[in-house]
Each structure stands twice: as C-alpha cells, then as structure tokens.
mmCIF file of C-alpha atoms in Angstrom:
data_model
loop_
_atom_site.group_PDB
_atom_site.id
_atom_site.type_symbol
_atom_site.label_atom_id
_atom_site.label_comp_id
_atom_site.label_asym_id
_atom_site.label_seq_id
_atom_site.Cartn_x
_atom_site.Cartn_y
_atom_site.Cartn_z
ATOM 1 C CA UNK A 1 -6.867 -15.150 20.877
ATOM 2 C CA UNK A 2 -4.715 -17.874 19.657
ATOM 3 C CA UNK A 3 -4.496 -16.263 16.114
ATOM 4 C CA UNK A 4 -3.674 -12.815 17.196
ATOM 5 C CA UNK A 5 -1.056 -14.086 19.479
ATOM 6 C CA UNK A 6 0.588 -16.069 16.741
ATOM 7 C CA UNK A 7 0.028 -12.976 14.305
ATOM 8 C CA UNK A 8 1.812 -10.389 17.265
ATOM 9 C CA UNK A 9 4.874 -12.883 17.274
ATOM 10 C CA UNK A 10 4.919 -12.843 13.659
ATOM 11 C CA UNK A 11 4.821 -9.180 13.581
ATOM 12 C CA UNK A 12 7.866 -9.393 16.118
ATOM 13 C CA UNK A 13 10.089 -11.230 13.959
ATOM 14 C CA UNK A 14 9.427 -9.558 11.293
ATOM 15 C CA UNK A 15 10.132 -5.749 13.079
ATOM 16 C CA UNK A 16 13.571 -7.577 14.295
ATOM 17 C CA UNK A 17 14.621 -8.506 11.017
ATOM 18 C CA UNK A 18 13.514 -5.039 9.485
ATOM 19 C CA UNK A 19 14.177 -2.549 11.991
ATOM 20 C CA UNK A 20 17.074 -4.049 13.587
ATOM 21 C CA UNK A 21 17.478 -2.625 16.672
ATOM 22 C CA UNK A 22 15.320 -2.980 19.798
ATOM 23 C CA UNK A 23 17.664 -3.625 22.785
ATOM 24 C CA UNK A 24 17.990 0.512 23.493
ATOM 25 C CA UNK A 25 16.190 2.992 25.856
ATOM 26 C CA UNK A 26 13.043 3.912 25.334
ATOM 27 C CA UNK A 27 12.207 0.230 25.428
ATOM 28 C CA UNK A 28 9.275 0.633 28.119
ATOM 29 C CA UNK A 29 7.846 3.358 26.649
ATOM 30 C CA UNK A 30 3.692 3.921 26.270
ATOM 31 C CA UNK A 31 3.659 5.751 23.138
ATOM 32 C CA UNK A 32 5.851 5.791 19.823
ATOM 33 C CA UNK A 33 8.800 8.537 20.071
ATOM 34 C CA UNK A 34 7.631 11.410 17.722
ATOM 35 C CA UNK A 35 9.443 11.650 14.851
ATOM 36 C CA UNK A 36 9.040 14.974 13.918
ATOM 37 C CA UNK A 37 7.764 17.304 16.656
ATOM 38 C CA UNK A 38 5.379 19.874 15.228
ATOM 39 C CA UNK A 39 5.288 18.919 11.873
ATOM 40 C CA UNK A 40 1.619 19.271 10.912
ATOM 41 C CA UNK A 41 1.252 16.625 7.568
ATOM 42 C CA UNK A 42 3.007 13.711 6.126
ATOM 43 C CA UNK A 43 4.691 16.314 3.787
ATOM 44 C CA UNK A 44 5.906 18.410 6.725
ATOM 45 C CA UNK A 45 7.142 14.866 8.125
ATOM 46 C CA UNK A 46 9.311 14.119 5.282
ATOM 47 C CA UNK A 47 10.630 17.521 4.797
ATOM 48 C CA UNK A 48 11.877 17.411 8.415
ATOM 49 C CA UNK A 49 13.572 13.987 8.621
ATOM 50 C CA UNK A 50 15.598 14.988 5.017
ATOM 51 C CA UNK A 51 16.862 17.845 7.006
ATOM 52 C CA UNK A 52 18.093 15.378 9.917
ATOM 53 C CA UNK A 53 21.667 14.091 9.849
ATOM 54 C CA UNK A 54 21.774 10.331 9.112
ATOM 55 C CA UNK A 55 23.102 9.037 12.231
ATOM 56 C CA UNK A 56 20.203 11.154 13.828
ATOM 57 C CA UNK A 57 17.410 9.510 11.860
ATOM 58 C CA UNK A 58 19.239 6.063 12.848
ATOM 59 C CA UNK A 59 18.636 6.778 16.649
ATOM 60 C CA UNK A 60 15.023 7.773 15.369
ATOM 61 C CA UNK A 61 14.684 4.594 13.824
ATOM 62 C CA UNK A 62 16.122 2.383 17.074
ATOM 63 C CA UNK A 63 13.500 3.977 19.164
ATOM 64 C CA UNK A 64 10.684 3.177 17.082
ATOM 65 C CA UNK A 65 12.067 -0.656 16.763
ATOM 66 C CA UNK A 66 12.262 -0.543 20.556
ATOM 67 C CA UNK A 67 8.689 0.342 20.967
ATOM 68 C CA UNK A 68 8.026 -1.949 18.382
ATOM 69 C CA UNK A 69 9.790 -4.707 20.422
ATOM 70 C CA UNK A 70 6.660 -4.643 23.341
ATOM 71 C CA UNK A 71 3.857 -3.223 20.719
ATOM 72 C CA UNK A 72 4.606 -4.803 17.417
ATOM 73 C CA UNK A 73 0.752 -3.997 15.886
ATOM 74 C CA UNK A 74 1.066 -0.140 17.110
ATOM 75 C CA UNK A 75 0.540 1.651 13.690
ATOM 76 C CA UNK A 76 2.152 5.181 14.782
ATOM 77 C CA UNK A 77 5.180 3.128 15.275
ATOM 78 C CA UNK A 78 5.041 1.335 11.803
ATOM 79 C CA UNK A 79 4.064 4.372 10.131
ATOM 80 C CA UNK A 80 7.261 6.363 11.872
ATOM 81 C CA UNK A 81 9.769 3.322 10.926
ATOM 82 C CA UNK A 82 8.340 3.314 7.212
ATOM 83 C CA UNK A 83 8.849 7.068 7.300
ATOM 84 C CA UNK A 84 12.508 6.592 8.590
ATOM 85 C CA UNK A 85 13.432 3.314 6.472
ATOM 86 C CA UNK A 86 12.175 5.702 3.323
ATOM 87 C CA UNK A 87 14.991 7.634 3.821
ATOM 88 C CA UNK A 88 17.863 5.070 4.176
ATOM 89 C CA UNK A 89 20.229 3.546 1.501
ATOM 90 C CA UNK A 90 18.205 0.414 2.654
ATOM 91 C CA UNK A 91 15.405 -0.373 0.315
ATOM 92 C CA UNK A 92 15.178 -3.871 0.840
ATOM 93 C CA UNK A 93 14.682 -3.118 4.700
ATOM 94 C CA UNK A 94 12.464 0.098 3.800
ATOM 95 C CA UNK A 95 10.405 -2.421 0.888
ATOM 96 C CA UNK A 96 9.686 -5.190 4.061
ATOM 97 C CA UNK A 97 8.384 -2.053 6.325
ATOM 98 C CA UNK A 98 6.286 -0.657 3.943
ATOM 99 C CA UNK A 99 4.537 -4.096 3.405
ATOM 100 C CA UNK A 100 4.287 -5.084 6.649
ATOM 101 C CA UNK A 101 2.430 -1.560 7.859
ATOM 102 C CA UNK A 102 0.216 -1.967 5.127
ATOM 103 C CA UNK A 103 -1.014 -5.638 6.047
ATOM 104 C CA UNK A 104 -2.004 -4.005 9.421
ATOM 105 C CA UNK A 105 -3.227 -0.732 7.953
ATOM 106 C CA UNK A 106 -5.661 -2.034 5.608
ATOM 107 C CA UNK A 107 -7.595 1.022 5.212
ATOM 108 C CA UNK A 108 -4.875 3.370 6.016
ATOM 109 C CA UNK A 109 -4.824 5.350 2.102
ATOM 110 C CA UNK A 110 -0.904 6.253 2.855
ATOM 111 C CA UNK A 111 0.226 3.043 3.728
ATOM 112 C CA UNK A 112 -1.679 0.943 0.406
ATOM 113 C CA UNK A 113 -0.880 3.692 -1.670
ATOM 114 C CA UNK A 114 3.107 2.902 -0.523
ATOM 115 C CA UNK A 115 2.755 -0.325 -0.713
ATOM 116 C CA UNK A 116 0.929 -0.324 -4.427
ATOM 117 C CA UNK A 117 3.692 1.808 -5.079
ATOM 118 C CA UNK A 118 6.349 -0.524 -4.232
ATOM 119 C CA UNK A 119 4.699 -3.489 -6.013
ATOM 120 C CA UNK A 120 4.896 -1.659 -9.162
ATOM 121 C CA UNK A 121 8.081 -1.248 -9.100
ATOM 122 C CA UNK A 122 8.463 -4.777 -8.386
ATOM 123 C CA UNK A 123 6.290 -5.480 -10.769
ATOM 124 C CA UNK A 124 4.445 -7.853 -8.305
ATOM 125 C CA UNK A 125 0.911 -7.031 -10.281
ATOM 126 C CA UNK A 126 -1.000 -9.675 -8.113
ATOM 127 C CA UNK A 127 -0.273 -7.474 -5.153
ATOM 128 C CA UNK A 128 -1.258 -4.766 -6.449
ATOM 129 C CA UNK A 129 -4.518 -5.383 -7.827
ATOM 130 C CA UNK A 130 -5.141 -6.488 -4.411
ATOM 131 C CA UNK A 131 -4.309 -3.691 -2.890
ATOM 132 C CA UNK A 132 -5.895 -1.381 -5.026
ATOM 133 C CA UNK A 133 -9.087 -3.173 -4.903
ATOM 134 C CA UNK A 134 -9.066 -3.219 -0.764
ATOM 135 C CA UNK A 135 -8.456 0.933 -0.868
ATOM 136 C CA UNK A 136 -11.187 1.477 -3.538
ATOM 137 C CA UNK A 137 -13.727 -1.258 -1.493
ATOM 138 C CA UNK A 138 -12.829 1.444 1.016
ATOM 139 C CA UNK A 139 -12.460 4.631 -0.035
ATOM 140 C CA UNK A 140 -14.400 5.316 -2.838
ATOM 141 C CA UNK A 141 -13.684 8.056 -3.630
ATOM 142 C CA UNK A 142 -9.949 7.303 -4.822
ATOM 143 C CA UNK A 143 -10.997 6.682 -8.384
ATOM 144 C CA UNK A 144 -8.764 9.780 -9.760
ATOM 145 C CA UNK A 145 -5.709 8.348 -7.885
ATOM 146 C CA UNK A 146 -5.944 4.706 -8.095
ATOM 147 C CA UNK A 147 -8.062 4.503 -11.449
ATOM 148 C CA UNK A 148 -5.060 5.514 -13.596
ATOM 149 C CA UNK A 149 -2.987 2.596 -11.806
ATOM 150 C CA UNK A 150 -5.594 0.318 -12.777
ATOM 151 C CA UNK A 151 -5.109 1.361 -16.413
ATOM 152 C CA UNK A 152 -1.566 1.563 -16.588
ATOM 153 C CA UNK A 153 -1.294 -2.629 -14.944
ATOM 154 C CA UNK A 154 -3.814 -3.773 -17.255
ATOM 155 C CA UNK A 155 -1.796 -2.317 -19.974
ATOM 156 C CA UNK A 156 1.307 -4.523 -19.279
ATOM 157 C CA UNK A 157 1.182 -7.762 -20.397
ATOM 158 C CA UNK A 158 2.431 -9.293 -17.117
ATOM 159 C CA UNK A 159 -0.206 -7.057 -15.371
ATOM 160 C CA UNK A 160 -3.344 -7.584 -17.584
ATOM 161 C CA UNK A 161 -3.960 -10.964 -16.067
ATOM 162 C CA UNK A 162 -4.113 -9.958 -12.440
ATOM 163 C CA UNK A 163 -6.446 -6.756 -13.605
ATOM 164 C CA UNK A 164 -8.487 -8.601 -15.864
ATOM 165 C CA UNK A 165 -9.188 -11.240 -13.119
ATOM 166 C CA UNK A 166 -10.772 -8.632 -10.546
ATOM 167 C CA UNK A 167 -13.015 -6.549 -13.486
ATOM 168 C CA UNK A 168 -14.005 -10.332 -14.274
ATOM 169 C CA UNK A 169 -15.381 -10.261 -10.656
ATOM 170 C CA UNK A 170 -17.577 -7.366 -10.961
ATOM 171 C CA UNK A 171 -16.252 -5.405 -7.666
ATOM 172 C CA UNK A 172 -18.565 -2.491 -6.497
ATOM 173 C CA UNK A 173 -16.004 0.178 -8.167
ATOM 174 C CA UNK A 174 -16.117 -1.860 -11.683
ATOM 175 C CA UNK A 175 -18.844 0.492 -13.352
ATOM 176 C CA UNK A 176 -17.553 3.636 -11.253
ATOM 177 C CA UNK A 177 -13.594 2.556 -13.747
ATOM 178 C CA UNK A 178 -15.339 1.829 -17.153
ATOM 179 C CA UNK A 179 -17.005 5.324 -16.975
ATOM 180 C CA UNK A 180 -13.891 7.103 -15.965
ATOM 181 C CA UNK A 181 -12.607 5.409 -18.961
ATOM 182 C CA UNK A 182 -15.029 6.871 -21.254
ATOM 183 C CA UNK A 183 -14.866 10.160 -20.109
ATOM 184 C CA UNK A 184 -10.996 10.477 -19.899
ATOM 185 C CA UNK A 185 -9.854 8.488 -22.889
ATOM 186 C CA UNK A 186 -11.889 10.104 -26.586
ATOM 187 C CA UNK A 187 -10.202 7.625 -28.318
ATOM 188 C CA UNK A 188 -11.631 4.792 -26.303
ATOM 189 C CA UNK A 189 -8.155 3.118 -26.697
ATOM 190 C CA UNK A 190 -8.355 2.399 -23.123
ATOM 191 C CA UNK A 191 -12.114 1.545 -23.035
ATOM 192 C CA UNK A 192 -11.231 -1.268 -25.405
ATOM 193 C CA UNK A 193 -8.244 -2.417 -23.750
ATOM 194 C CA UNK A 194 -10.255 -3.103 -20.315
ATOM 195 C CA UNK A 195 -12.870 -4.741 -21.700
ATOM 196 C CA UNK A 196 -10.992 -6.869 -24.319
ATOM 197 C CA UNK A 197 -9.010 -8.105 -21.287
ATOM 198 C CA UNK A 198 -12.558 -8.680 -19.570
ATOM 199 C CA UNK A 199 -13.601 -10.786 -22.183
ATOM 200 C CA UNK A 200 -10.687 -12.339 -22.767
ATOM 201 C CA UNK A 201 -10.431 -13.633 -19.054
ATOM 202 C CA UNK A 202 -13.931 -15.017 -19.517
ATOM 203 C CA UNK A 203 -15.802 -12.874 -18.223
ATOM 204 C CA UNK A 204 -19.038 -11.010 -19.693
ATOM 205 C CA UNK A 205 -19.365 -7.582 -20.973
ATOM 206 C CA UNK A 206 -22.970 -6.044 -21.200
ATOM 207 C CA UNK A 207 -23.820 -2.982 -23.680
ATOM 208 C CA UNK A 208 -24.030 -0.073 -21.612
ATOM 209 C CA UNK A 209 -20.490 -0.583 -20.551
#
C-alpha cells in the first residue's frame, strides 16, 4: 500500500509539472472529460482535435489535468492529455506525457509504440529496447511493426549495444526476429548484422539461426 501511495504522489507531481493546470472546474469529476465526442478510433481522435481551435484544446487539456489532480493513475485521462499535449508547440511537456502514460500502460500497444517512438528520436536506445521487448513479451504478434525497429537500432552504432544485449538474453520473440530476418532480407545483410552483434556482445549463436 505504501508503494502505490508513494507511486500515486509521484504520478501527481509529475501531471502538475506536465499538464499544468489542475485548479479549474471539473475538478470533482468521476470520469475523464471526453475529448472527442463520437469519434470512433484513435485516428478519428486526432483528426478531430486538429480541427479544434488552440485555445479550445487548452481548456481540453486543463480538464484532463484537473481529473488528473484526484486520479493521477486513470489511463483515459493520460491517454486524453498525451493526445492533447501531441498537438501543442510543447514537445518537451508532450515528450514527459507520453512517457509517463506509458510507465502505467505497460501493455497498452499505443502508448509503447509512442513512447518507442519518442526514444528514437531521442536516440535514448536503452529505452527503447526496453520498451520494445515489454510490447513483444506481450503482444506477439507485433513482429511486422516492432521487428523493423529492432533492425533499424541495432544498425546504429549507439543502438547496437542496447539491441545486442537483449538478443544476448534469448527473449521468447528472439527466434520469432532471426526468421523474419531471413525471410525479409535475400541478401542476409541484416541476418549478419544481428548476429555479429550477438556474438560480439558475448553471447552464443547456434546453426539453425
């Protein structure tokens, strides 16, 4: 109890320092202000809050932070302020939201594929392998999406390490990559990238891969 408390309070301080706002009405709501009435998908989300005037999508965005204020692990909420903060000239504020809905969305595939996103541009490679090992430990079936992401850290140098390390580890989707490889890459450029970097990180390669 002790740890969720302290993680809640954490979440707090982080949602004031990222959202901004939380002293407005709507404070004692019970569920997170829709965003987008009647917009079916994520896509249909986004296409509606473009449309919005600015200083619309700013009241938006004080709403959610004031529901956020009383129910800082609510994951509607974080998902509508990530939407929101997307949008705005902010992107250090809309970076922080992104990251903080995916810690507490850890199997959410919008959310890790948002923040993956964002830690490839930052070209924070650690983060990413993490991440993209947590979706694929969850959702399997992701290989066509996440697969290429793999390929594309492992062939940075600043990115091979943090790849490398977790092939080295043998997760459950390691087999699953190295055949994708050999069926998408004829050259086997690719192939031989991966497991050059496996070996090089010390770790062992048997022949059928």
């Amino acid at each position: 109890m002790r740890t969720l408390a302290r993680a809640s309070l954490a979440c707090v301080a982080v949602m004031a320092a990222v959202v901004g706002v939380f002293a407005v009405p709507g404070l004692f709501a019970t569920e997170a202000p829709a965003i987008a009435p009647g917009a079916a998908d994520a896509a249909a989300i986004k296409a509606a809050l473009e449309a919005m005037p600015a200083a619309e999508r700013e009241a938006q965005l004080a709403a959610q932070g004031a529901f956020l204020a009383r129910n800082p692990l609510d994951r509607p909420a974080m998902a509508n302020a990530t939407a929101l903060l997307a949008l705005s000239d902010n992107h250090e504020r809309a970076n922080a939201m992104a990251k903080l809905f995916a810690d507490t969305s850890l199997r959410d595939r919008a959310a890790q594929l948002t923040a993956i996103n964002l830690s490839l541009g930052s070209k924070d490679f650690e983060q990413a392998v993490y991440r993209l090992d947590g979706l694929l430990a969850a959702h399997p079936d992701m290989g066509d999406t996440l697969f290429p992401m793999l390929t594309s850290i492992l062939a940075q140098p600043d990115g091979q390490a943090a790849a490398a390390a977790r092939l080295v580890a043998k997760p459950a989707w390691r087999d699953a990559y190295l055949q994708s490889l050999a069926k998408t890459d004829p050259g086997m450029q690719q192939s031989y990238l991966a497991l050059t970097a496996i070996r090089k990180a010390g770790g062992e390669v048997q022949e059928r891969e």
